[in-house]
CSV table of C-alpha atoms and ligand atoms in Angstrom, one decimal:
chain,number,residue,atom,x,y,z
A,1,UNK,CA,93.2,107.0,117.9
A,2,UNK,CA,96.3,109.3,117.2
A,3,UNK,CA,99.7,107.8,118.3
A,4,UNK,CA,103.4,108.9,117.3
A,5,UNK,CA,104.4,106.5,115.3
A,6,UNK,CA,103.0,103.7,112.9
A,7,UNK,CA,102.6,101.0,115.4
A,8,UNK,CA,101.6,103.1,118.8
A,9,UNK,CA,97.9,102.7,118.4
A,10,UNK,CA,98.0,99.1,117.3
A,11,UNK,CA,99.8,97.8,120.7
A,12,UNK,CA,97.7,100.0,122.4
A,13,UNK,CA,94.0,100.6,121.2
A,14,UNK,CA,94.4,97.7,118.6
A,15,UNK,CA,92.2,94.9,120.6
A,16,UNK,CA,89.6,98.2,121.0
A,17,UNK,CA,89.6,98.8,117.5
A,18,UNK,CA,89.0,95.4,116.1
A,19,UNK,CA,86.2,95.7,118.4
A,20,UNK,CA,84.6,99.2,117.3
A,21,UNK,CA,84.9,97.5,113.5
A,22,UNK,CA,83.2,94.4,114.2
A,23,UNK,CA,80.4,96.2,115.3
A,24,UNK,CA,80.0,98.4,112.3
A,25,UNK,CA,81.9,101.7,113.7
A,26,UNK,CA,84.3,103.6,111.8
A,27,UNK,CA,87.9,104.0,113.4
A,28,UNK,CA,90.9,105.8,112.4
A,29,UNK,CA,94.4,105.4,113.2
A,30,UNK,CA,96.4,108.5,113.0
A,31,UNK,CA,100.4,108.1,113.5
A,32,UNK,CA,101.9,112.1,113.8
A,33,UNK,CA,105.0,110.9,112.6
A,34,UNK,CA,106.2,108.9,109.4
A,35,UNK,CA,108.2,106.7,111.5
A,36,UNK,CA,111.4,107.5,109.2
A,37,UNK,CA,113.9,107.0,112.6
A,38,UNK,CA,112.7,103.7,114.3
A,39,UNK,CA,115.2,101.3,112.4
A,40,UNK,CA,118.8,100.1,113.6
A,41,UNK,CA,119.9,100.2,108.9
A,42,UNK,CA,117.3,101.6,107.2
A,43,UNK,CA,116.4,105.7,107.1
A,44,UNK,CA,114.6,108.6,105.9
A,45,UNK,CA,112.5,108.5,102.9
A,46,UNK,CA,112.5,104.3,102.4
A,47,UNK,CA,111.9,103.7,106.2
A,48,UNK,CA,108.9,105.6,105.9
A,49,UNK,CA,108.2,104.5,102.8
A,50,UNK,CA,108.2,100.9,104.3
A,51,UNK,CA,106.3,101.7,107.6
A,52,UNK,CA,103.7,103.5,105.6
A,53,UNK,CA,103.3,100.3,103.6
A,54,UNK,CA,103.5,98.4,107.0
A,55,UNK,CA,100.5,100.7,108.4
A,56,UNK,CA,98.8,100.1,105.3
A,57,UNK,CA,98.6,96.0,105.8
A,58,UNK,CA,98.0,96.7,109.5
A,59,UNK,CA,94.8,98.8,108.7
A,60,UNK,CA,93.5,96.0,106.9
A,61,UNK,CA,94.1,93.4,109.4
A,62,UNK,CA,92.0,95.8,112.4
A,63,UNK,CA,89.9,97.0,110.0
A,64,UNK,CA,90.5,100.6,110.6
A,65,UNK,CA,91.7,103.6,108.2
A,66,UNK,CA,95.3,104.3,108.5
A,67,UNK,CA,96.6,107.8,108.4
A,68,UNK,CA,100.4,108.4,108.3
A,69,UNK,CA,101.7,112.7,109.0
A,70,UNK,CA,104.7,113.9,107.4
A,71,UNK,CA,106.3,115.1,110.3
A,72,UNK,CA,109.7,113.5,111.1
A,73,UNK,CA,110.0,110.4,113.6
A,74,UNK,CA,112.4,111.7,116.9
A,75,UNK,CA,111.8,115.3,116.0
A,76,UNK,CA,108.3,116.0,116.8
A,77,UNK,CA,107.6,119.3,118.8
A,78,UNK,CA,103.7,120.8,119.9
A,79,UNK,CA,103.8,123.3,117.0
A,80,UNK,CA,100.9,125.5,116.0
A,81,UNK,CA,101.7,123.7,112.6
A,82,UNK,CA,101.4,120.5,114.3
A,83,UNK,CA,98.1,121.3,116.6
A,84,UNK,CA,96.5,122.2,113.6
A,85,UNK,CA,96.9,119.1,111.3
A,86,UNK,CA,95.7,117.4,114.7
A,87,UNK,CA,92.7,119.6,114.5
A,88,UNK,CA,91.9,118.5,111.5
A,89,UNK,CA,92.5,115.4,111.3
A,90,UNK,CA,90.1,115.1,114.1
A,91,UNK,CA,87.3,117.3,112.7
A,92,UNK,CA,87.5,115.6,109.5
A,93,UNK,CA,86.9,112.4,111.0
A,94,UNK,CA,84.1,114.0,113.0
A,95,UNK,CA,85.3,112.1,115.5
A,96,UNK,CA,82.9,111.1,119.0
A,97,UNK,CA,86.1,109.4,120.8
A,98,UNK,CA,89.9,110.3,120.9
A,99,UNK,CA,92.7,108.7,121.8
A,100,UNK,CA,95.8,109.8,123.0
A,101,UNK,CA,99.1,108.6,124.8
A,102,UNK,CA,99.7,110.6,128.0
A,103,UNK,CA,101.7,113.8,128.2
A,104,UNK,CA,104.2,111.9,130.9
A,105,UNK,CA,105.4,109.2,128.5
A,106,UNK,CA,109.5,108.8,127.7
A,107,UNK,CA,109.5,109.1,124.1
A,108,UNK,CA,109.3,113.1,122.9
A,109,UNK,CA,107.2,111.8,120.4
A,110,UNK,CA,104.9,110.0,122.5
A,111,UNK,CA,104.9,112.6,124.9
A,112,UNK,CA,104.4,115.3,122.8
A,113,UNK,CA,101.6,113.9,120.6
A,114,UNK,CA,99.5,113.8,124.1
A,115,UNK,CA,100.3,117.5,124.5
A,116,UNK,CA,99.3,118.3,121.1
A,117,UNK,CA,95.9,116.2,121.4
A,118,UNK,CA,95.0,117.9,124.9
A,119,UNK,CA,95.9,121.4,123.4
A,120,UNK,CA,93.5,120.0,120.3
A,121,UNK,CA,90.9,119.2,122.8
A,122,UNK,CA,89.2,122.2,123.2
A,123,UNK,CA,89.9,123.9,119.9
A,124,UNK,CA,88.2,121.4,117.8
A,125,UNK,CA,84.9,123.5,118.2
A,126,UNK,CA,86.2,126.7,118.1
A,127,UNK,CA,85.2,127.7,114.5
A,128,UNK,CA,88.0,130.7,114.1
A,129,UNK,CA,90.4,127.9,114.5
A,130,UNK,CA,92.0,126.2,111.6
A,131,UNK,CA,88.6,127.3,109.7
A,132,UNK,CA,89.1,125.3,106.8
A,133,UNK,CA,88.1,122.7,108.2
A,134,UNK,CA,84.7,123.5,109.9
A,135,UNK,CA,84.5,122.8,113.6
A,136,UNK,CA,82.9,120.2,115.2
A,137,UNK,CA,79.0,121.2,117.2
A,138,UNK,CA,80.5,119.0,120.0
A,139,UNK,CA,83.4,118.2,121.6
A,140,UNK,CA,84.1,114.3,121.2
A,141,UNK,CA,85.5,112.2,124.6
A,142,UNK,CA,89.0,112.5,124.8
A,143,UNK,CA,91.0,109.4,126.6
A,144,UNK,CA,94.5,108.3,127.1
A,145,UNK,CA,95.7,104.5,126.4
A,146,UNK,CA,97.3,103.1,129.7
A,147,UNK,CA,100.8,103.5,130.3
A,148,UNK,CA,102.7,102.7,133.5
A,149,UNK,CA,104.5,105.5,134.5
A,150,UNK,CA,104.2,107.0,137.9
A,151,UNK,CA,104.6,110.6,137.9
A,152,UNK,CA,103.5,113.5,138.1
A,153,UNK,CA,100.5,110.4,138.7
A,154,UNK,CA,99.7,106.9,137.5
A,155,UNK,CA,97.4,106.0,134.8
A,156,UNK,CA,94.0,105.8,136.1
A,157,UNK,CA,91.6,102.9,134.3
A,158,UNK,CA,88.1,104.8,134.0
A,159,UNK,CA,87.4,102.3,130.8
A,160,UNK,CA,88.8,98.6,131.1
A,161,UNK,CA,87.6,96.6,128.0
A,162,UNK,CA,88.2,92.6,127.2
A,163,UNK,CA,89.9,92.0,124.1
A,164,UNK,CA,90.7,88.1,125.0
A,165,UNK,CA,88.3,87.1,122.2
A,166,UNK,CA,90.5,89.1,119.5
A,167,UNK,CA,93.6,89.2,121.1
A,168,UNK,CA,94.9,86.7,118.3
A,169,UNK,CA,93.7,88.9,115.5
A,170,UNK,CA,94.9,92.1,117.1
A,171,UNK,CA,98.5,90.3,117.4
A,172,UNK,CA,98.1,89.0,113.3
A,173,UNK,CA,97.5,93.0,112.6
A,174,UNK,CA,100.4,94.1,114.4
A,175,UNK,CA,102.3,90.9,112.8
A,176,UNK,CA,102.1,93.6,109.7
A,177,UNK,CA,105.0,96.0,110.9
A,178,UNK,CA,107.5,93.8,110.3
A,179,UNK,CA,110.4,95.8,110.3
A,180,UNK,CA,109.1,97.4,114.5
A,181,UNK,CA,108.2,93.8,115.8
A,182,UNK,CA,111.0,91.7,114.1
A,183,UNK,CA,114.0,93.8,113.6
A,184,UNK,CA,114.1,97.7,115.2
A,185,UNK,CA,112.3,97.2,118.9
A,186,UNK,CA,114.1,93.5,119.5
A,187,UNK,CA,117.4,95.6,118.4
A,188,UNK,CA,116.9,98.7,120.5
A,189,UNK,CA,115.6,96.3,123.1
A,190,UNK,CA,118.4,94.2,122.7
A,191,UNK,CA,116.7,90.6,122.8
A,192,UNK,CA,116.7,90.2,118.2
A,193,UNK,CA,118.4,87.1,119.1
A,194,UNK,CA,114.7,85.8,120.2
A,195,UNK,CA,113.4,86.4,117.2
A,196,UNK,CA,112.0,82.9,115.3
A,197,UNK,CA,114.0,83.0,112.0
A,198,UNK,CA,111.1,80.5,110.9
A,199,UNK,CA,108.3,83.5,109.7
A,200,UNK,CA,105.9,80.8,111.2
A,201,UNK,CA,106.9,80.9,114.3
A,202,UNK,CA,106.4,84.8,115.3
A,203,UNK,CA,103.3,85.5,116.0
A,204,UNK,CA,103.2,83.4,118.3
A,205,UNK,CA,106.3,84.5,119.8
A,206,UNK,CA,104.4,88.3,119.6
A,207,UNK,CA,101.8,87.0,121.6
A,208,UNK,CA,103.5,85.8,124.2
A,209,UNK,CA,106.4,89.7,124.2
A,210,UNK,CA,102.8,91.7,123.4
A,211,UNK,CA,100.5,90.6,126.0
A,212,UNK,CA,99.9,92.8,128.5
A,213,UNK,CA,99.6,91.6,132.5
A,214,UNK,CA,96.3,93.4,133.8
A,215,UNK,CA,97.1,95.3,136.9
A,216,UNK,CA,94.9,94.9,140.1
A,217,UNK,CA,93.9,98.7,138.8
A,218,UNK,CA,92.2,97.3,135.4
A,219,UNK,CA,91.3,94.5,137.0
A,220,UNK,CA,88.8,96.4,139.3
A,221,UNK,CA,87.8,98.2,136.4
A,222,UNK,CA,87.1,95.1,134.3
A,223,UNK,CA,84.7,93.6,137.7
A,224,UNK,CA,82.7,97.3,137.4
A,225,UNK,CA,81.9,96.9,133.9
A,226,UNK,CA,81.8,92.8,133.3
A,227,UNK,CA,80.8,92.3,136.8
A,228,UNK,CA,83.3,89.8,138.9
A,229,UNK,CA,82.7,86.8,137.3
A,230,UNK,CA,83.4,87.5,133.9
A,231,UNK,CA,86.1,89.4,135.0
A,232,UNK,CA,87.7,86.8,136.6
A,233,UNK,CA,88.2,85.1,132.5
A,234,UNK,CA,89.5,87.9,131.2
A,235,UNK,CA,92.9,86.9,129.9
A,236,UNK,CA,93.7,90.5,127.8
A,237,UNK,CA,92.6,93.7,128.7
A,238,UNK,CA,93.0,97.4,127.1
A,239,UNK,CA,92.5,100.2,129.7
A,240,UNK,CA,91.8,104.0,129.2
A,241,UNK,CA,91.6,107.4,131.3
A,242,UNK,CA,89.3,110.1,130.5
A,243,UNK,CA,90.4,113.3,129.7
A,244,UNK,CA,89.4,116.4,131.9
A,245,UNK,CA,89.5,118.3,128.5
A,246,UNK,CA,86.5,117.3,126.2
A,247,UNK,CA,83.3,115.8,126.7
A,248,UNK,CA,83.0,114.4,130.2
A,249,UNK,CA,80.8,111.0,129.9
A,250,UNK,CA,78.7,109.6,132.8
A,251,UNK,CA,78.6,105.9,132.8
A,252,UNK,CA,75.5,105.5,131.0
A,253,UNK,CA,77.3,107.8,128.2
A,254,UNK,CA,80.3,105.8,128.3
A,255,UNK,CA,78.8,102.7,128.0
A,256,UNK,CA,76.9,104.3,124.9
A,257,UNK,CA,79.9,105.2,123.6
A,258,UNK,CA,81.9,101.7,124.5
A,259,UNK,CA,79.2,99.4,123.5
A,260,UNK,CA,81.7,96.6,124.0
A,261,UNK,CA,81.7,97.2,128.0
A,262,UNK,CA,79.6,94.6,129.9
A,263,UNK,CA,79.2,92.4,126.8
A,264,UNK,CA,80.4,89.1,126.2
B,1,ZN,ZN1,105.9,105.0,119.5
């Protein structure tokens, strides 16, 4: 999972993940940025410093690798330079699924690491390419975590999985960045006067600002895969569209590849 910044995939892909790992598969998180301009007093080389660390403690708690780019939060652009550390990163990992944000999202960063993802999507087996690295024999599913914006179209939920079962643990990983959940997004959001000042207290408080209401979209999507019943118990969800770049699964091939879809 590649996001912008060290904390994208974990709200996102995070209940996914834990998943993947408890079954025995390897996952990476890769943020494209060092996250050195999402805090309201701290900067530069000690915020990333600190989110790195943060990232670090978070991997642990999914039980996923953690990978943290150079490239400066607020600043990022789909370079050549950039596109090719995603190339890598992604042939290194040999990776069978990727995924992305959206190319329509309103952060730059968020919006351009889907750009440089779908621009890696076909590149990753072209052996000419970056060929340090040697290119993959096949091209891995690319998907995009759900969002809710609108235009140019809405997110469409191709892959609906039920993370109610390690919802709790997903929110004690993300419990990790403390300086995103605790101090920069309740400032920029402008409700860090909610914040518990008793550590004990916030992750429940998370819980309750980081679930996620399933739409009637995913929720159709969870009855194809868990049939209606089960679907009908689901109390947390994480959605994601397929990629018209890349490998394009059937749903006997996605359900190979999401092992977690129809189990319970
Ligand atoms: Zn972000």
């Amino acid at each position: 999972m590649l996001g912008a910044h060290p904390d994208d995939c974990d709200q996102d892909g995070g209940g996914t993940a834990i998943l993947f790992a408890k079954m025995g598969y390897a996952v990476k998180f890769v943020s494209v940025t060092n996250g050195d301009a999402g805090h309201q007093t701290m900067k530069g080389s000690a915020l990333a410093k600190r989110r790195f660390a943060e990232a670090q403690e978070a991997g642990k708690r999914f039980g996923v690798t953690y990978d943290v780019l150079s490239n400066h939060d607020g600043q990022l652009l789909p370079t050549l330079e950039v596109r090719m550390q995603v190339i890598k990163k992604i042939r290194e990992w040999n990776a069978d699924i990727v995924i992305a944000p959206r190319p329509n999202d309103y952060h730059p960063d968020h919006r351009y690491t889907g750009v440089l993802v779908q621009d890696a999507a076909y590149m990753v087996a072209v052996p000419n390419v970056a060929s340090d690295v040697p290119a993959l024999t096949k091209n891995p599913v690319f998907l995009y975590f759900q969002d809710n914006f609108q235009r140019p179209n809405p997110f469409r939920p191709d892959i609906a999985i039920d993370i109610s079962d390690v919802f709790a643990k997903k929110i004690h990983a993300m419990d990790a960045h403390t300086s995103q959940m605790y101090e920069w997004l309740p400032w920029i959001g402008h409700y860090l006067q909610d914040v518990p000042k008793n550590s004990g207290e916030r992750e429940d408080w998370l819980a309750k600002t980081r679930a996620v209401k399933i739409t009637p979209e995913v929720k159709s999507s969870l009855e194809k895969w868990y049939g209606n019943e089960k679907a009908a118990q689901v109390k947390q969800a994480e959605a994601f569209e397929i990629c018209e770049y890349g490998a394009q699964p059937g749903d006997e091939e996605k359900k190979r590849l999401f092992p977690m879809l129809g189990m319970k």
